[in-house]
PDB file of C-alpha atoms and ligand atoms in Angstrom:
ATOM      1  CA  MET A 560    -177.077-130.308 -69.335  1.00 72.00           C
ATOM      2  CA  ILE A 561    -177.524-126.732 -70.304  1.00 78.00           C
ATOM      3  CA  THR A 562    -180.983-125.582 -71.148  1.00 82.00           C
ATOM      4  CA  VAL A 563    -180.286-122.356 -72.521  1.00 83.00           C
ATOM      5  CA  ASN A 564    -180.989-121.536 -76.136  1.00 87.00           C
ATOM      6  CA  LYS A 565    -177.989-121.286 -78.336  1.00 87.00           C
ATOM      7  CA  GLU A 566    -178.754-117.742 -79.378  1.00 89.00           C
ATOM      8  CA  ASN A 567    -178.684-116.840 -75.804  1.00 93.00           C
ATOM      9  CA  LEU A 568    -175.446-117.932 -74.943  1.00 97.00           C
ATOM     10  CA  PRO A 569    -172.436-115.702 -74.570  1.00 98.00           C
ATOM     11  CA  VAL A 570    -170.031-115.705 -77.970  1.00 98.00           C
ATOM     12  CA  HIS A 571    -167.183-115.059 -75.318  1.00 98.00           C
ATOM     13  CA  ILE A 572    -166.648-115.686 -71.876  1.00 98.00           C
ATOM     14  CA  GLY A 573    -163.808-114.697 -69.524  1.00 99.00           C
ATOM     15  CA  PHE A 574    -163.001-116.726 -66.417  1.00 99.00           C
ATOM     16  CA  ILE A 575    -160.999-115.331 -63.555  1.00 98.00           C
ATOM     17  CA  MET A 576    -159.666-118.933 -61.890  1.00 98.00           C
ATOM     18  CA  ASP A 577    -159.608-117.690 -58.458  1.00 98.00           C
ATOM     19  CA  GLY A 578    -159.540-119.604 -55.127  1.00 98.00           C
ATOM     20  CA  ASN A 579    -157.080-122.222 -55.692  1.00 98.00           C
ATOM     21  CA  GLY A 580    -155.074-121.115 -52.719  1.00 97.00           C
ATOM     22  CA  ARG A 581    -157.897-121.351 -50.372  1.00 98.00           C
ATOM     23  CA  TRP A 582    -159.195-124.661 -51.835  1.00 98.00           C
ATOM     24  CA  ALA A 583    -155.764-126.217 -50.704  1.00 98.00           C
ATOM     25  CA  GLN A 584    -155.835-124.492 -47.290  1.00 97.00           C
ATOM     26  CA  LYS A 585    -159.263-125.482 -46.424  1.00 98.00           C
ATOM     27  CA  ARG A 586    -157.860-129.339 -46.937  1.00 98.00           C
ATOM     28  CA  GLY A 587    -154.636-128.491 -44.882  1.00 98.00           C
ATOM     29  CA  LEU A 588    -152.417-128.885 -48.074  1.00 97.00           C
ATOM     30  CA  PRO A 589    -149.791-126.290 -49.669  1.00 95.00           C
ATOM     31  CA  ARG A 590    -151.023-123.938 -52.211  1.00 95.00           C
ATOM     32  CA  LYS A 591    -149.658-125.675 -55.186  1.00 94.00           C
ATOM     33  CA  PHE A 592    -151.978-128.642 -54.825  1.00 96.00           C
ATOM     34  CA  GLY A 593    -154.893-126.117 -55.439  1.00 97.00           C
ATOM     35  CA  HIS A 594    -153.113-124.980 -58.493  1.00 98.00           C
ATOM     36  CA  ARG A 595    -153.014-128.617 -59.743  1.00 97.00           C
ATOM     37  CA  GLU A 596    -156.814-129.178 -58.906  1.00 98.00           C
ATOM     38  CA  GLY A 597    -157.524-125.680 -60.627  1.00 98.00           C
ATOM     39  CA  ALA A 598    -155.551-126.827 -63.910  1.00 98.00           C
ATOM     40  CA  ALA A 599    -157.779-129.940 -63.930  1.00 98.00           C
ATOM     41  CA  ALA A 600    -161.027-127.929 -63.474  1.00 98.00           C
ATOM     42  CA  PHE A 601    -159.605-125.504 -66.279  1.00 98.00           C
ATOM     43  CA  ARG A 602    -159.622-128.710 -68.497  1.00 97.00           C
ATOM     44  CA  LYS A 603    -163.093-129.605 -67.918  1.00 97.00           C
ATOM     45  CA  ILE A 604    -164.702-126.294 -68.536  1.00 98.00           C
ATOM     46  CA  ALA A 605    -162.392-125.774 -71.634  1.00 97.00           C
ATOM     47  CA  ARG A 606    -164.087-129.202 -72.905  1.00 95.00           C
ATOM     48  CA  TYR A 607    -167.699-128.352 -72.018  1.00 97.00           C
ATOM     49  CA  CYS A 608    -167.363-125.036 -73.563  1.00 97.00           C
ATOM     50  CA  LYS A 609    -166.578-126.669 -76.893  1.00 95.00           C
ATOM     51  CA  LYS A 610    -169.101-129.025 -76.081  1.00 95.00           C
ATOM     52  CA  ILE A 611    -171.956-126.685 -76.003  1.00 96.00           C
ATOM     53  CA  GLY A 612    -170.895-124.523 -78.807  1.00 96.00           C
ATOM     54  CA  ILE A 613    -168.992-121.507 -77.079  1.00 97.00           C
ATOM     55  CA  ARG A 614    -166.972-119.746 -79.474  1.00 98.00           C
ATOM     56  CA  TYR A 615    -164.286-117.719 -77.540  1.00 98.00           C
ATOM     57  CA  ILE A 616    -163.099-118.567 -74.279  1.00 98.00           C
ATOM     58  CA  THR A 617    -160.188-116.734 -71.947  1.00 98.00           C
ATOM     59  CA  PHE A 618    -158.625-117.890 -68.717  1.00 98.00           C
ATOM     60  CA  TYR A 619    -156.676-115.562 -66.631  1.00 98.00           C
ATOM     61  CA  ALA A 620    -154.061-117.893 -65.593  1.00 98.00           C
ATOM     62  CA  PHE A 621    -150.969-115.626 -64.470  1.00 98.00           C
ATOM     63  CA  SER A 622    -151.150-111.898 -64.126  1.00 97.00           C
ATOM     64  CA  THR A 623    -148.286-109.641 -64.301  1.00 96.00           C
ATOM     65  CA  GLU A 624    -148.633-109.074 -60.910  1.00 95.00           C
ATOM     66  CA  ASN A 625    -148.412-112.712 -60.018  1.00 97.00           C
ATOM     67  CA  TRP A 626    -144.521-112.759 -60.107  1.00 97.00           C
ATOM     68  CA  SER A 627    -144.652-111.547 -56.600  1.00 97.00           C
ATOM     69  CA  ARG A 628    -145.739-114.958 -55.172  1.00 96.00           C
ATOM     70  CA  PRO A 629    -143.520-117.298 -53.305  1.00 94.00           C
ATOM     71  CA  LYS A 630    -140.931-118.895 -56.040  1.00 95.00           C
ATOM     72  CA  ASP A 631    -142.336-122.533 -55.323  1.00 94.00           C
ATOM     73  CA  GLU A 632    -145.672-121.387 -56.177  1.00 95.00           C
ATOM     74  CA  ILE A 633    -144.536-119.745 -59.519  1.00 96.00           C
ATOM     75  CA  ASP A 634    -142.736-122.787 -60.320  1.00 97.00           C
ATOM     76  CA  GLU A 635    -145.591-125.053 -59.914  1.00 97.00           C
ATOM     77  CA  LEU A 636    -147.553-122.999 -61.893  1.00 98.00           C
ATOM     78  CA  MET A 637    -144.996-122.755 -64.523  1.00 97.00           C
ATOM     79  CA  LYS A 638    -144.699-126.574 -64.549  1.00 97.00           C
ATOM     80  CA  LEU A 639    -148.325-126.740 -65.049  1.00 98.00           C
ATOM     81  CA  PHE A 640    -148.266-124.269 -68.177  1.00 97.00           C
ATOM     82  CA  GLY A 641    -145.292-126.402 -69.363  1.00 96.00           C
ATOM     83  CA  GLU A 642    -147.426-129.611 -69.355  1.00 96.00           C
ATOM     84  CA  TYR A 643    -150.432-128.077 -70.693  1.00 95.00           C
ATOM     85  CA  ILE A 644    -148.389-126.842 -73.577  1.00 94.00           C
ATOM     86  CA  ASP A 645    -146.830-129.963 -74.603  1.00 91.00           C
ATOM     87  CA  GLU A 646    -150.295-131.898 -74.184  1.00 92.00           C
ATOM     88  CA  VAL A 647    -152.093-129.630 -76.618  1.00 89.00           C
ATOM     89  CA  SER A 648    -149.276-129.727 -79.066  1.00 80.00           C
ATOM     90  CA  ASP A 649    -150.482-133.172 -79.770  1.00 68.00           C
ATOM     91  CA  TYR A 650    -154.457-132.322 -80.112  1.00 65.00           C
ATOM     92  CA  ALA A 651    -154.616-130.591 -83.488  1.00 64.00           C
ATOM     93  CA  GLU A 652    -157.667-132.870 -84.028  1.00 63.00           C
ATOM     94  CA  GLU A 653    -159.572-130.742 -81.355  1.00 79.00           C
ATOM     95  CA  ASN A 654    -159.859-127.892 -83.813  1.00 91.00           C
ATOM     96  CA  THR A 655    -159.315-125.324 -80.965  1.00 94.00           C
ATOM     97  CA  ARG A 656    -157.590-122.084 -81.928  1.00 95.00           C
ATOM     98  CA  LEU A 657    -155.052-121.446 -78.980  1.00 96.00           C
ATOM     99  CA  ILE A 658    -153.712-117.605 -78.395  1.00 97.00           C
ATOM    100  CA  PHE A 659    -151.604-116.646 -75.652  1.00 98.00           C
ATOM    101  CA  LEU A 660    -152.502-112.975 -74.045  1.00 98.00           C
ATOM    102  CA  GLY A 661    -149.298-111.341 -72.651  1.00 98.00           C
ATOM    103  CA  ASP A 662    -145.820-110.922 -72.858  1.00 96.00           C
ATOM    104  CA  LYS A 663    -144.619-114.251 -73.729  1.00 97.00           C
ATOM    105  CA  SER A 664    -140.983-113.420 -73.513  1.00 96.00           C
ATOM    106  CA  ALA A 665    -141.020-113.400 -69.452  1.00 96.00           C
ATOM    107  CA  PHE A 666    -141.300-117.305 -69.783  1.00 97.00           C
ATOM    108  CA  GLY A 667    -138.056-117.916 -71.277  1.00 96.00           C
ATOM    109  CA  LYS A 668    -137.196-118.521 -75.072  1.00 97.00           C
ATOM    110  CA  GLU A 669    -137.897-122.269 -75.135  1.00 96.00           C
ATOM    111  CA  MET A 670    -141.448-121.943 -73.439  1.00 96.00           C
ATOM    112  CA  ALA A 671    -142.245-118.545 -75.604  1.00 97.00           C
ATOM    113  CA  ASP A 672    -141.097-120.185 -79.072  1.00 97.00           C
ATOM    114  CA  LYS A 673    -143.645-123.382 -78.128  1.00 96.00           C
ATOM    115  CA  MET A 674    -146.000-120.929 -77.370  1.00 96.00           C
ATOM    116  CA  SER A 675    -145.921-118.937 -80.644  1.00 97.00           C
ATOM    117  CA  GLU A 676    -145.585-122.347 -82.651  1.00 95.00           C
ATOM    118  CA  LEU A 677    -148.847-123.213 -81.006  1.00 95.00           C
ATOM    119  CA  GLU A 678    -150.667-119.864 -81.990  1.00 95.00           C
ATOM    120  CA  ARG A 679    -149.161-120.495 -85.460  1.00 95.00           C
ATOM    121  CA  ASN A 680    -149.891-124.290 -86.061  1.00 92.00           C
ATOM    122  CA  SER A 681    -153.908-123.562 -84.837  1.00 93.00           C
ATOM    123  CA  ARG A 682    -154.694-120.218 -86.292  1.00 93.00           C
ATOM    124  CA  ASP A 683    -157.023-121.834 -88.874  1.00 93.00           C
ATOM    125  CA  PHE A 684    -158.860-124.060 -86.345  1.00 93.00           C
ATOM    126  CA  SER A 685    -162.164-122.578 -86.148  1.00 93.00           C
ATOM    127  CA  ASP A 686    -164.359-124.796 -83.634  1.00 94.00           C
ATOM    128  CA  MET A 687    -163.565-122.846 -80.697  1.00 96.00           C
ATOM    129  CA  THR A 688    -160.863-119.972 -79.720  1.00 96.00           C
ATOM    130  CA  LEU A 689    -159.040-120.671 -76.342  1.00 97.00           C
ATOM    131  CA  MET A 690    -157.242-117.675 -75.044  1.00 98.00           C
ATOM    132  CA  LEU A 691    -154.878-118.172 -72.010  1.00 98.00           C
ATOM    133  CA  ALA A 692    -153.930-114.835 -70.326  1.00 98.00           C
ATOM    134  CA  MET A 693    -150.334-115.367 -69.028  1.00 98.00           C
ATOM    135  CA  ASN A 694    -148.079-112.684 -67.607  1.00 98.00           C
ATOM    136  CA  TYR A 695    -151.403-110.358 -68.775  1.00 98.00           C
ATOM    137  CA  GLY A 696    -152.713-107.385 -67.058  1.00 98.00           C
ATOM    138  CA  GLY A 697    -155.514-105.503 -68.542  1.00 98.00           C
ATOM    139  CA  ARG A 698    -153.348-102.016 -68.491  1.00 98.00           C
ATOM    140  CA  ASN A 699    -150.305-103.387 -69.908  1.00 98.00           C
ATOM    141  CA  ASP A 700    -152.627-104.635 -72.602  1.00 98.00           C
ATOM    142  CA  ILE A 701    -153.592-101.332 -73.509  1.00 98.00           C
ATOM    143  CA  VAL A 702    -149.740 -99.722 -72.988  1.00 98.00           C
ATOM    144  CA  HIS A 703    -148.748-102.258 -75.497  1.00 98.00           C
ATOM    145  CA  ALA A 704    -151.121-101.135 -78.127  1.00 98.00           C
ATOM    146  CA  ALA A 705    -150.480 -97.409 -77.257  1.00 98.00           C
ATOM    147  CA  ARG A 706    -146.942 -98.122 -78.086  1.00 98.00           C
ATOM    148  CA  GLN A 707    -147.509 -99.552 -81.400  1.00 98.00           C
ATOM    149  CA  ILE A 708    -149.829 -96.630 -82.288  1.00 98.00           C
ATOM    150  CA  ALA A 709    -147.291 -94.128 -80.939  1.00 98.00           C
ATOM    151  CA  ALA A 710    -144.793 -95.921 -83.393  1.00 98.00           C
ATOM    152  CA  MET A 711    -147.249 -95.763 -86.343  1.00 98.00           C
ATOM    153  CA  VAL A 712    -147.894 -91.891 -85.656  1.00 98.00           C
ATOM    154  CA  GLU A 713    -143.950 -91.422 -85.229  1.00 98.00           C
ATOM    155  CA  ASN A 714    -143.392 -93.193 -88.558  1.00 98.00           C
ATOM    156  CA  LYS A 715    -146.331 -91.287 -90.151  1.00 98.00           C
ATOM    157  CA  GLU A 716    -147.995 -94.232 -91.157  1.00 98.00           C
ATOM    158  CA  ILE A 717    -151.326 -92.842 -89.491  1.00 98.00           C
ATOM    159  CA  ARG A 718    -152.306 -89.228 -87.928  1.00 98.00           C
ATOM    160  CA  HIS A 719    -153.496 -88.914 -84.521  1.00 98.00           C
ATOM    161  CA  THR A 720    -156.790 -88.178 -86.038  1.00 98.00           C
ATOM    162  CA  ASP A 721    -156.821 -91.914 -87.023  1.00 98.00           C
ATOM    163  CA  VAL A 722    -156.735 -93.128 -83.594  1.00 98.00           C
ATOM    164  CA  ASP A 723    -160.281 -94.456 -82.590  1.00 98.00           C
ATOM    165  CA  GLU A 724    -161.705 -97.372 -80.388  1.00 98.00           C
ATOM    166  CA  SER A 725    -161.322 -99.968 -83.528  1.00 98.00           C
ATOM    167  CA  LEU A 726    -157.540 -99.243 -84.009  1.00 98.00           C
ATOM    168  CA  ILE A 727    -157.061 -99.755 -80.331  1.00 98.00           C
ATOM    169  CA  SER A 728    -159.296-102.785 -79.977  1.00 98.00           C
ATOM    170  CA  GLY A 729    -157.548-104.551 -83.014  1.00 98.00           C
ATOM    171  CA  LEU A 730    -153.988-103.863 -81.456  1.00 98.00           C
ATOM    172  CA  LEU A 731    -154.774-105.458 -77.879  1.00 98.00           C
ATOM    173  CA  TYR A 732    -153.634-108.852 -77.418  1.00 98.00           C
ATOM    174  CA  THR A 733    -157.330-109.844 -78.343  1.00 98.00           C
ATOM    175  CA  GLY A 734    -157.097-108.104 -81.682  1.00 98.00           C
ATOM    176  CA  GLY A 735    -159.563-109.689 -83.980  1.00 97.00           C
ATOM    177  CA  ILE A 736    -161.798-111.388 -81.251  1.00 98.00           C
ATOM    178  CA  PRO A 737    -165.303-110.240 -80.078  1.00 98.00           C
ATOM    179  CA  ASP A 738    -165.334-108.512 -76.868  1.00 98.00           C
ATOM    180  CA  ALA A 739    -166.219-110.481 -73.744  1.00 98.00           C
ATOM    181  CA  ASP A 740    -169.965-111.139 -73.069  1.00 98.00           C
ATOM    182  CA  LEU A 741    -169.858-112.686 -69.724  1.00 98.00           C
ATOM    183  CA  ILE A 742    -166.665-112.553 -67.003  1.00 98.00           C
ATOM    184  CA  ILE A 743    -167.106-115.438 -64.430  1.00 98.00           C
ATOM    185  CA  ARG A 744    -165.275-114.922 -61.249  1.00 98.00           C
ATOM    186  CA  PRO A 745    -165.372-117.419 -58.576  1.00 98.00           C
ATOM    187  CA  SER A 746    -164.426-117.673 -54.738  1.00 97.00           C
ATOM    188  CA  GLY A 747    -166.114-114.675 -53.592  1.00 98.00           C
ATOM    189  CA  GLU A 748    -164.215-111.889 -54.961  1.00 97.00           C
ATOM    190  CA  LYS A 749    -166.048-109.190 -56.619  1.00 98.00           C
ATOM    191  CA  ARG A 750    -163.451-107.493 -59.049  1.00 98.00           C
ATOM    192  CA  LEU A 751    -162.052-107.679 -62.189  1.00 98.00           C
ATOM    193  CA  SER A 752    -158.148-107.279 -60.948  1.00 97.00           C
ATOM    194  CA  ASN A 753    -156.849-106.156 -64.354  1.00 98.00           C
ATOM    195  CA  PHE A 754    -158.588-108.670 -66.409  1.00 98.00           C
ATOM    196  CA  LEU A 755    -159.713-107.745 -70.070  1.00 98.00           C
ATOM    197  CA  ILE A 756    -160.645-104.225 -68.974  1.00 98.00           C
ATOM    198  CA  TRP A 757    -160.917-102.809 -72.161  1.00 98.00           C
ATOM    199  CA  GLN A 758    -162.774-105.836 -73.535  1.00 98.00           C
ATOM    200  CA  SER A 759    -165.106-106.196 -70.731  1.00 98.00           C
ATOM    201  CA  ALA A 760    -166.550-102.984 -71.179  1.00 97.00           C
ATOM    202  CA  TYR A 761    -170.268-104.131 -71.655  1.00 97.00           C
ATOM    203  CA  ALA A 762    -169.653-107.669 -70.155  1.00 98.00           C
ATOM    204  CA  GLU A 763    -172.074-109.207 -67.768  1.00 98.00           C
ATOM    205  CA  LEU A 764    -170.415-110.258 -64.463  1.00 98.00           C
ATOM    206  CA  TYR A 765    -171.052-113.171 -62.595  1.00 98.00           C
ATOM    207  CA  PHE A 766    -169.804-114.009 -59.213  1.00 98.00           C
ATOM    208  CA  THR A 767    -169.925-117.139 -57.024  1.00 98.00           C
ATOM    209  CA  ASP A 768    -168.729-118.401 -53.639  1.00 98.00           C
ATOM    210  CA  VAL A 769    -167.420-121.688 -55.107  1.00 98.00           C
ATOM    211  CA  LEU A 770    -163.824-121.834 -55.512  1.00 98.00           C
ATOM    212  CA  TRP A 771    -162.327-122.351 -58.799  1.00 98.00           C
ATOM    213  CA  PRO A 772    -161.273-126.021 -58.280  1.00 98.00           C
ATOM    214  CA  ASP A 773    -164.765-126.843 -57.463  1.00 98.00           C
ATOM    215  CA  PHE A 774    -166.179-124.954 -60.516  1.00 98.00           C
ATOM    216  CA  THR A 775    -167.840-127.651 -62.891  1.00 98.00           C
ATOM    217  CA  PRO A 776    -169.719-127.728 -65.561  1.00 98.00           C
ATOM    218  CA  LYS A 777    -172.862-127.636 -63.674  1.00 98.00           C
ATOM    219  CA  GLU A 778    -171.587-124.071 -61.858  1.00 98.00           C
ATOM    220  CA  LEU A 779    -171.151-123.077 -65.421  1.00 98.00           C
ATOM    221  CA  ASP A 780    -174.822-123.905 -66.461  1.00 97.00           C
ATOM    222  CA  LYS A 781    -175.892-121.965 -63.638  1.00 97.00           C
ATOM    223  CA  ALA A 782    -173.932-118.847 -64.949  1.00 98.00           C
ATOM    224  CA  LEU A 783    -175.311-119.453 -68.095  1.00 98.00           C
ATOM    225  CA  GLU A 784    -178.870-119.430 -67.266  1.00 97.00           C
ATOM    226  CA  ASP A 785    -178.226-116.201 -65.076  1.00 97.00           C
ATOM    227  CA  PHE A 786    -176.680-114.821 -68.207  1.00 97.00           C
ATOM    228  CA  ALA A 787    -179.788-115.604 -70.483  1.00 96.00           C
ATOM    229  CA  SER A 788    -181.952-113.886 -68.126  1.00 95.00           C
ATOM    230  CA  ARG A 789    -180.225-110.617 -68.006  1.00 93.00           C
ATOM    231  CA  LYS A 790    -181.054-107.504 -70.423  1.00 86.00           C
ATOM    232  CA  ARG A 791    -178.176-106.078 -72.305  1.00 81.00           C
ATOM    233  CA  ARG A 792    -178.601-102.795 -73.307  1.00 83.00           C
ATOM    234  CA  PHE A 793    -175.389-101.451 -74.382  1.00 85.00           C
ATOM    235  CA  GLY A 794    -176.227 -97.911 -73.252  1.00 85.00           C
ATOM    236  CA  GLY A 795    -179.534 -98.024 -75.097  1.00 86.00           C
ATOM    237  CA  VAL A 796    -182.916 -98.274 -73.611  1.00 79.00           C
TER     238      VAL A 796
HETATM  239  C1  FPP B  61    -155.906-117.386 -58.264  1.00 68.94           C
HETATM  240  O1  FPP B  61    -155.860-118.220 -57.092  1.00 68.94           O
HETATM  241  C2  FPP B  61    -155.097-118.292 -59.076  1.00 68.94           C
HETATM  242  C3  FPP B  61    -153.846-118.203 -59.900  1.00 68.94           C
HETATM  243  C4  FPP B  61    -153.056-117.234 -59.576  1.00 68.94           C
HETATM  244  C5  FPP B  61    -153.546-119.201 -60.922  1.00 68.94           C
HETATM  245  C6  FPP B  61    -154.387-119.810 -61.966  1.00 68.94           C
HETATM  246  C7  FPP B  61    -153.792-120.806 -62.620  1.00 68.94           C
HETATM  247  C8  FPP B  61    -154.561-121.987 -62.699  1.00 68.94           C
HETATM  248  C9  FPP B  61    -155.822-122.570 -62.228  1.00 68.94           C
HETATM  249  C10 FPP B  61    -153.811-122.982 -63.373  1.00 68.94           C
HETATM  250  C11 FPP B  61    -153.885-123.135 -64.664  1.00 68.94           C
HETATM  251  C12 FPP B  61    -153.375-124.155 -65.422  1.00 68.94           C
HETATM  252  C13 FPP B  61    -153.240-124.219 -66.920  1.00 68.94           C
HETATM  253  C14 FPP B  61    -152.579-125.381 -67.341  1.00 68.94           C
HETATM  254  C15 FPP B  61    -153.916-123.160 -67.763  1.00 68.94           C
HETATM  255  P1  FPP B  61    -155.053-118.014 -55.825  1.00 68.94           P
HETATM  256  O2  FPP B  61    -154.273-118.703 -55.787  1.00 68.94           O
HETATM  257  O3  FPP B  61    -155.202-116.412 -55.838  1.00 68.94           O
HETATM  258  O4  FPP B  61    -156.421-118.187 -54.726  1.00 68.94           O
HETATM  259  P2  FPP B  61    -156.562-117.838 -53.356  1.00 68.94           P
HETATM  260  O5  FPP B  61    -157.355-116.394 -53.613  1.00 68.94           O
HETATM  261  O6  FPP B  61    -157.421-118.475 -52.670  1.00 68.94           O
HETATM  262  O7  FPP B  61    -155.225-117.742 -52.710  1.00 68.94           O
END
C-alpha cells in the first residue's frame, strides 16, 4: 500500500496505456488479447486511484491515429469500449464522474449518445473524475478549441485581445479540469504521442519498461513515490 502523504499525491494523473500488443506477442497470442488484458489493468488502476484519493485520472484509450490499425484490432477495441460503457451505466453508486475526451461522433450515433448520457448522468459525482481519451489527439483538442474561439470572434462575442491561456484551457475537452501533474507511460517508450499536450505543460513524466497489462497498483505506487520525491518549480526557482 502507498506510503506517500496525501498532500504529495498528484491531483491529476494521465496514463498512456502502451504495450498491449507486445504483451500478447510475447505470449504468442493475437494483439487483441493484449487489449483485453489492458482493459482489465485499466479497471484495476482506476479502482485503486479512487481508493487512494486521486481526484482526476485520464486514460489514453484510442488516439485519432489509431484508426489506421487493422480492422479486427479496431473492432476488438470498440467491443471493449462498448462493454465498459454498458458496465458503468450500472454503477452510479461509484460516485465517479465520467468525461470522454475527443470527438464522439466517430463512434456512431448509438455509442456517442450513450457516452453523452453517461457524462450527463455523472456530472455531479464528486469522489473522482475519470476521463477516457477516445478518438483523442492533443493537437486536435487545440484545433477544436481554436475553432470555437474563431466563431466567438466572428460573432463579435469576444475580441481577439480576449484570447488568453485560461480561455483556451476552458475550451479544451478537459475544460474546468486541473492540468495533469503526472503522466505515466509504460512499455519503454519515452514520448507523449499527442496526449494532453497542452494540459501536461508542467507535468512530471514517469516512464517504465513494464507493459501496460502488467501495470499493477504496486507499479503505480512506485510512480507515486517517484513523483513525491520530485521538486516542481513551474518555471520558478
Ligand atoms: C497501445 O498499445 C494501446 C492502445 C492503442 C489501446 C489502449 C486501450 C486499452 C488498454 C483498452 C482500454 C479499455 C477500456 C475499456 C477503456 P499498443 O497496442 O500500441 O501496444 P504495442 O506498442 O505493444 O503494440
